[in-house]
Amino acid sequence: MSGRLFYNRTSGVKPLSRRSFLLQAGLVTGAIFLNGCIRKIGGGKPAYAHIKGKLSGPNAKAGHALRDKLPMPVPSTHQSVKTLIIGSGISGLSAARWLLKQGETDFKLLELEDHTGGNAYFGTNSVSSYPLGAHYIPIVNNDDKPLVDFLLESGVITHFDEKGQPFYNEFYLCFDPEERLLINGHWQEGIVPDFGVTDNDRKQVIRFFNLVTQLKNARGNDGKYAFDIPLDNSSADDTYRKLDRISFHDYLKENGFNSPYLLWYLNYCCKDDYGTPALNVSAWAGLHYFSARKGTAANADPNAVITWPEGNGWLMKKLKEPVKHHILTSHLAYELQMENNGKVAVKVLDLKQNTSAVFHADKVIMASPQYVNQKLLKNIPRPGFDVSKLHYSPWLIANLTVNEIPTAAKGMVLCWDNVAYNTPSVGYVNANQQDIKLVEAKKVITYYLPLCDKEPRLARLAAYTRTYEQWLDIVVTEMEQMHPGITEHIEQADMWLWGHGMIAPSVNYIWGENRKQAKAAINNQIFFAHTDLSGISIFEEAFHQGIRAAQQVMEHGNGAA
């Protein structure tokens, strides 16, 4: 990651390399924001020298070529297409699927990676498939017809009872036991702190959940739910929208919520869904986490989740299947230009052939994040939109193949979701929870670490500087706190680093002017679809952002200016 320099332009001080800057900031080995000194055993060998694995992530080389404006090959071919979609995450695949369902077949979907999926991508080894990002969806809102139809089409919902309640496929509903928390030396059932918690703390927890239950059913003066999914269906009543203008942290403080156990739990929830603590999340977004989901099922409780070994990669494959012949992977879009003939010229690099082409499209759907779009649209203005105000949270995902999970603490047995109180990560999930094998010799567990103890840019720089061994030391050290003696049982550890893992719903973003301008189409020719246009990075939002953009393409017709 060398190349950029940090220096004082006016003083003439000798430039610092990126690594020197990070060392001075105390971030390379995590001396400040994460512990990370490599543990040794006798003879000076690392305690985990037996562990195999690697550090991977999105295609940094292609991303840096775009960021650093490296010279591209002169385009050698031209082709026309009605609709061009850039980005094959959930929103891009959803847009493609919607176009196909409307009878549109003249479209292409470009993806710079050699695979589809965005942060729903997954990996596989000899033991199991496992997520590299998003890993579940909750029971969906019953009135979300497009999503319910997709789940019915995919076999996630099998049928409806006489009252219209959906039956969810029993093989996809998370098997028991579902979740546990290591607190005060004991594994308790559920993640809301309870074991060893005082009565006063419990009362605050109850008061908070009574509040969000009221908000779940609350409607604004326009008759709409105060909090809904997709979030653009939520009420415009300022009684609720004004909550976007303060932080969740400040809202909790103003309302007398000060229990350290409750605040830990709410910070955990924000880190889990938004990649950042409550201090950096708007109060509207913090409450939306609890109050927007209203789904019910005939064969599951409202809090049930749906999951697979590969996480949301399973849903991604279902979205991809009908449109797979329209997808071009390893294709990097690097520049867009408006043409005089009413088309959009998109310059594209074939990363495998190292050749460039120009796609002349009637319409373009940009299902890529806004920090990427800003590079592609360098010659096309977006009035009122400031990409620098968007904050993306970096993440480290570690998939550990283990032959045993020892535990010294009593209480709840291994669950799907396993969390420890007051540790840097948000815990790990058992990727094999849905397996129906009678005997499992080995398991893959997926550890999630949001890198949120520093401002995102610094956290990102530090993350890219760490070696595989340094990451392994961070991960294994925390796993040892949860399961003393687990190190010798870890056979493989595959790390995946997301530099821009998800959008954070910062104060005044969801209902502020910046998001409104980010969603605005350009000349009814270029449309946008990504979860950063929602401010909340969940499957449902990506799914609907794709549909919204595809509907705009259909509404404006092809060739219309």
Coordinates of N, CA and C in Angstrom, one line a residue, residues 302-416:
P302 N -41.7 -14.0 15.2 CA -41.4 -12.9 14.4 C -39.9 -12.5 14.4
N303 N -39.2 -13.0 15.4 CA -37.7 -12.7 15.5 C -36.9 -13.8 14.8
A304 N -37.5 -14.8 14.2 CA -36.7 -15.8 13.5 C -35.9 -15.3 12.4
V305 N -34.8 -16.0 12.1 CA -33.9 -15.6 11.0 C -33.8 -16.8 10.0
I306 N -33.4 -16.4 8.8 CA -33.3 -17.4 7.7 C -31.8 -17.4 7.3
T307 N -31.2 -18.5 7.3 CA -29.7 -18.6 7.0 C -29.3 -19.9 6.3
W308 N -28.1 -19.8 5.8 CA -27.6 -21.0 5.0 C -26.1 -21.0 5.3
P309 N -25.4 -22.1 5.1 CA -24.0 -22.2 5.3 C -23.2 -21.0 4.6
E310 N -23.6 -20.7 3.4 CA -22.9 -19.7 2.6 C -23.5 -18.3 2.9
G311 N -24.4 -18.2 3.9 CA -25.0 -16.9 4.2 C -25.9 -16.4 3.1
N312 N -25.9 -15.1 2.8 CA -26.7 -14.5 1.8 C -26.3 -14.9 0.4
G313 N -25.1 -15.6 0.3 CA -24.7 -16.1 -1.0 C -25.7 -17.0 -1.6
W314 N -26.5 -17.7 -0.7 CA -27.6 -18.5 -1.3 C -28.6 -17.7 -2.0
L315 N -29.0 -16.6 -1.4 CA -30.0 -15.7 -2.1 C -29.4 -15.1 -3.3
M316 N -28.1 -14.7 -3.2 CA -27.4 -14.1 -4.4 C -27.5 -15.1 -5.6
K317 N -27.2 -16.4 -5.3 CA -27.3 -17.3 -6.4 C -28.7 -17.4 -7.0
K318 N -29.7 -17.3 -6.2 CA -31.1 -17.4 -6.8 C -31.4 -16.1 -7.6
L319 N -30.8 -15.0 -7.3 CA -31.0 -13.8 -8.1 C -30.2 -13.9 -9.4
K320 N -29.0 -14.5 -9.3 CA -28.1 -14.6 -10.4 C -28.6 -15.6 -11.5
E321 N -29.2 -16.7 -11.1 CA -29.5 -17.8 -12.0 C -30.2 -17.3 -13.3
P322 N -31.3 -16.6 -13.2 CA -32.1 -16.3 -14.4 C -31.3 -15.3 -15.3
V323 N -30.3 -14.5 -14.8 CA -29.7 -13.5 -15.6 C -28.2 -13.8 -15.9
K324 N -27.8 -15.0 -15.6 CA -26.4 -15.4 -15.6 C -25.8 -15.2 -17.0
H325 N -26.5 -15.3 -18.1 CA -26.0 -15.2 -19.4 C -25.8 -13.7 -19.8
H326 N -26.3 -12.8 -19.0 CA -26.1 -11.4 -19.2 C -25.0 -10.8 -18.5
I327 N -24.2 -11.6 -17.7 CA -23.2 -11.1 -16.8 C -21.8 -11.2 -17.4
L328 N -21.0 -10.2 -17.3 CA -19.6 -10.2 -17.7 C -18.8 -9.9 -16.5
T329 N -18.1 -10.9 -16.0 CA -17.2 -10.7 -14.8 C -15.9 -10.3 -15.3
S330 N -15.0 -9.8 -14.4 CA -13.7 -9.3 -14.7 C -13.7 -8.2 -15.7
H331 N -14.8 -7.4 -15.7 CA -14.9 -6.2 -16.5 C -15.1 -5.0 -15.7
L332 N -14.1 -4.1 -15.8 CA -14.0 -2.9 -15.0 C -14.5 -1.7 -15.9
A333 N -15.7 -1.1 -15.5 CA -16.1 0.2 -16.1 C -15.2 1.3 -15.5
Y334 N -14.7 2.1 -16.4 CA -13.7 3.1 -15.8 C -14.1 4.6 -16.3
E335 N -15.0 4.8 -17.1 CA -15.4 6.1 -17.5 C -16.7 6.2 -18.2
L336 N -17.6 7.1 -17.9 CA -18.8 7.4 -18.6 C -18.8 8.7 -19.2
Q337 N -19.4 8.8 -20.4 CA -19.6 10.1 -21.1 C -20.9 10.1 -21.8
M338 N -21.5 11.3 -21.7 CA -22.8 11.5 -22.4 C -22.5 11.8 -23.9
E339 N -23.2 11.1 -24.7 CA -23.0 11.3 -26.2 C -24.1 12.2 -26.8
N340 N -23.8 12.8 -27.9 CA -24.7 13.8 -28.5 C -26.0 13.1 -29.1
N341 N -25.8 11.8 -29.3 CA -26.9 11.0 -29.9 C -27.9 10.5 -28.8
G342 N -27.8 10.9 -27.6 CA -28.7 10.5 -26.5 C -28.3 9.3 -25.8
K343 N -27.1 8.7 -26.2 CA -26.7 7.5 -25.5 C -25.6 7.8 -24.5
V344 N -25.2 6.8 -23.7 CA -24.1 6.9 -22.7 C -23.0 6.0 -23.1
A345 N -21.8 6.6 -23.3 CA -20.7 5.8 -23.7 C -20.0 5.3 -22.4
V346 N -19.8 4.0 -22.2 CA -19.1 3.5 -21.0 C -17.9 2.8 -21.5
K347 N -16.7 3.2 -21.0 CA -15.5 2.6 -21.3 C -15.2 1.5 -20.3
V348 N -14.9 0.3 -20.8 CA -14.8 -0.9 -20.0 C -13.5 -1.6 -20.3
L349 N -12.8 -2.0 -19.2 CA -11.5 -2.8 -19.4 C -11.8 -4.3 -19.1
D350 N -11.5 -5.1 -20.0 CA -11.5 -6.6 -19.8 C -10.2 -6.9 -19.0
L351 N -10.4 -7.2 -17.7 CA -9.2 -7.4 -16.9 C -8.4 -8.7 -17.2
K352 N -9.1 -9.6 -17.8 CA -8.3 -10.9 -18.2 C -7.6 -10.7 -19.5
Q353 N -8.2 -10.0 -20.5 CA -7.6 -9.8 -21.8 C -6.7 -8.5 -21.8
N354 N -6.9 -7.6 -20.9 CA -6.3 -6.3 -20.9 C -6.6 -5.5 -22.1
T355 N -7.8 -5.6 -22.5 CA -8.3 -4.8 -23.7 C -9.5 -4.0 -23.3
S356 N -9.7 -2.8 -23.9 CA -10.8 -1.9 -23.6 C -11.8 -2.0 -24.7
A357 N -13.1 -1.7 -24.3 CA -14.2 -1.6 -25.3 C -15.1 -0.5 -24.8
V358 N -15.9 0.0 -25.7 CA -16.9 1.0 -25.4 C -18.3 0.4 -25.6
F359 N -19.1 0.5 -24.5 CA -20.5 0.1 -24.6 C -21.3 1.4 -24.8
H360 N -22.1 1.4 -25.8 CA -23.0 2.6 -26.1 C -24.4 2.2 -25.6
A361 N -24.8 2.7 -24.5 CA -26.1 2.3 -23.8 C -27.1 3.4 -23.9
D362 N -28.4 2.9 -24.0 CA -29.5 3.9 -23.9 C -29.6 4.3 -22.5
K363 N -29.5 3.3 -21.5 CA -29.6 3.6 -20.1 C -28.5 2.9 -19.4
V364 N -28.1 3.5 -18.3 CA -27.1 2.9 -17.4 C -27.7 2.8 -16.0
I365 N -27.6 1.7 -15.3 CA -27.9 1.6 -13.9 C -26.5 1.4 -13.2
M366 N -26.2 2.3 -12.3 CA -25.0 2.2 -11.6 C -25.3 1.6 -10.2
A367 N -25.1 0.3 -10.1 CA -25.3 -0.5 -8.9 C -24.0 -0.7 -8.1
S368 N -23.1 0.3 -8.2 CA -21.8 0.4 -7.6 C -21.9 1.5 -6.5
P369 N -21.0 1.4 -5.5 CA -21.0 2.4 -4.4 C -20.7 3.8 -4.9
Q370 N -21.1 4.8 -4.2 CA -20.9 6.2 -4.7 C -19.5 6.6 -4.7
Y371 N -18.6 6.0 -3.9 CA -17.2 6.4 -4.0 C -16.6 5.9 -5.3
V372 N -17.1 4.8 -5.8 CA -16.7 4.3 -7.1 C -17.3 5.2 -8.2
N373 N -18.6 5.4 -8.1 CA -19.3 6.2 -9.1 C -18.7 7.6 -9.3
Q374 N -18.2 8.2 -8.2 CA -17.6 9.5 -8.3 C -16.4 9.5 -9.3
K375 N -15.7 8.3 -9.3 CA -14.5 8.2 -10.3 C -15.1 8.0 -11.7
L376 N -16.1 7.2 -11.9 CA -16.6 7.0 -13.2 C -17.3 8.2 -13.8
L377 N -17.9 9.0 -13.0 CA -18.6 10.2 -13.4 C -17.8 11.5 -13.3
K378 N -16.5 11.4 -13.4 CA -15.7 12.5 -13.2 C -16.0 13.7 -14.1
N379 N -16.6 13.4 -15.3 CA -16.9 14.5 -16.3 C -18.4 14.8 -16.3
I380 N -19.2 14.1 -15.4 CA -20.6 14.3 -15.4 C -21.0 14.8 -14.0
P381 N -21.5 16.0 -13.9 CA -21.8 16.6 -12.6 C -23.0 16.0 -11.9
R382 N -23.0 15.9 -10.6 CA -24.1 15.5 -9.8 C -24.4 16.6 -8.8
P383 N -25.2 17.6 -9.2 CA -25.4 18.8 -8.3 C -26.0 18.5 -6.9
G384 N -25.4 19.1 -5.9 CA -25.9 18.9 -4.6 C -25.4 17.7 -3.8
F385 N -24.7 16.8 -4.5 CA -24.2 15.5 -3.9 C -22.8 15.6 -3.5
D386 N -22.5 15.3 -2.2 CA -21.1 15.3 -1.7 C -20.7 14.0 -1.2
V387 N -19.9 13.2 -2.0 CA -19.6 11.8 -1.6 C -18.7 11.8 -0.4
S388 N -18.0 12.9 -0.1 CA -17.1 12.9 1.1 C -17.9 12.8 2.4
K389 N -19.2 13.0 2.4 CA -20.0 12.9 3.6 C -20.5 11.5 3.9
L390 N -20.2 10.6 2.9 CA -20.6 9.2 3.1 C -19.5 8.5 3.8
H391 N -19.9 7.7 4.8 CA -18.9 6.9 5.6 C -19.1 5.4 5.4
Y392 N -18.1 4.7 5.0 CA -18.1 3.3 4.8 C -17.3 2.6 5.8
S393 N -17.8 1.6 6.5 CA -17.2 0.9 7.6 C -16.3 -0.3 7.0
P394 N -15.0 -0.3 7.4 CA -14.2 -1.5 7.1 C -14.4 -2.7 8.0
W395 N -14.3 -3.9 7.5 CA -14.5 -5.1 8.2 C -13.4 -6.1 8.0
L396 N -13.2 -7.0 8.9 CA -12.4 -8.2 8.8 C -13.2 -9.4 9.1
I397 N -13.3 -10.3 8.1 CA -14.1 -11.6 8.3 C -13.0 -12.7 8.3
A398 N -13.1 -13.6 9.3 CA -12.2 -14.7 9.4 C -13.0 -16.0 9.5
N399 N -12.8 -16.9 8.5 CA -13.4 -18.2 8.6 C -12.4 -19.2 9.1
L400 N -12.8 -19.8 10.2 CA -11.9 -20.7 10.9 C -12.4 -22.1 10.8
T401 N -11.6 -23.0 10.3 CA -11.9 -24.4 10.2 C -11.3 -25.1 11.5
V402 N -12.2 -25.6 12.3 CA -11.8 -26.2 13.6 C -12.2 -27.6 13.7
N403 N -11.4 -28.4 14.4 CA -11.8 -29.8 14.7 C -12.4 -30.0 16.0
E404 N -12.4 -28.9 16.8 CA -13.1 -28.9 18.1 C -13.2 -27.5 18.6
I405 N -14.3 -27.3 19.4 CA -14.5 -25.9 20.0 C -14.6 -26.2 21.5
P406 N -13.4 -26.1 22.2 CA -13.4 -26.3 23.7 C -14.1 -25.2 24.4
T407 N -14.6 -25.4 25.5 CA -15.2 -24.3 26.3 C -15.0 -24.6 27.8
A408 N -14.5 -23.6 28.5 CA -14.3 -23.7 29.9 C -15.5 -23.1 30.7
A409 N -16.3 -22.3 30.0 CA -17.4 -21.7 30.6 C -18.7 -22.6 30.6
K410 N -19.5 -22.5 31.6 CA -20.7 -23.3 31.7 C -21.8 -22.5 31.0
G411 N -22.9 -23.2 30.8 CA -24.1 -22.6 30.3 C -24.5 -23.1 28.9
M412 N -25.0 -22.2 28.1 CA -25.6 -22.6 26.8 C -24.5 -23.2 25.9
V413 N -24.9 -24.3 25.2 CA -24.0 -24.9 24.2 C -23.8 -24.1 23.0
L414 N -23.0 -24.6 22.1 CA -22.7 -23.9 20.8 C -24.0 -23.5 20.1
C415 N -24.1 -22.3 19.6 CA -25.3 -21.8 18.9 C -24.9 -21.3 17.5
W416 N -25.9 -20.9 16.8 CA -25.6 -20.3 15.5 C -24.8 -19.0 15.7

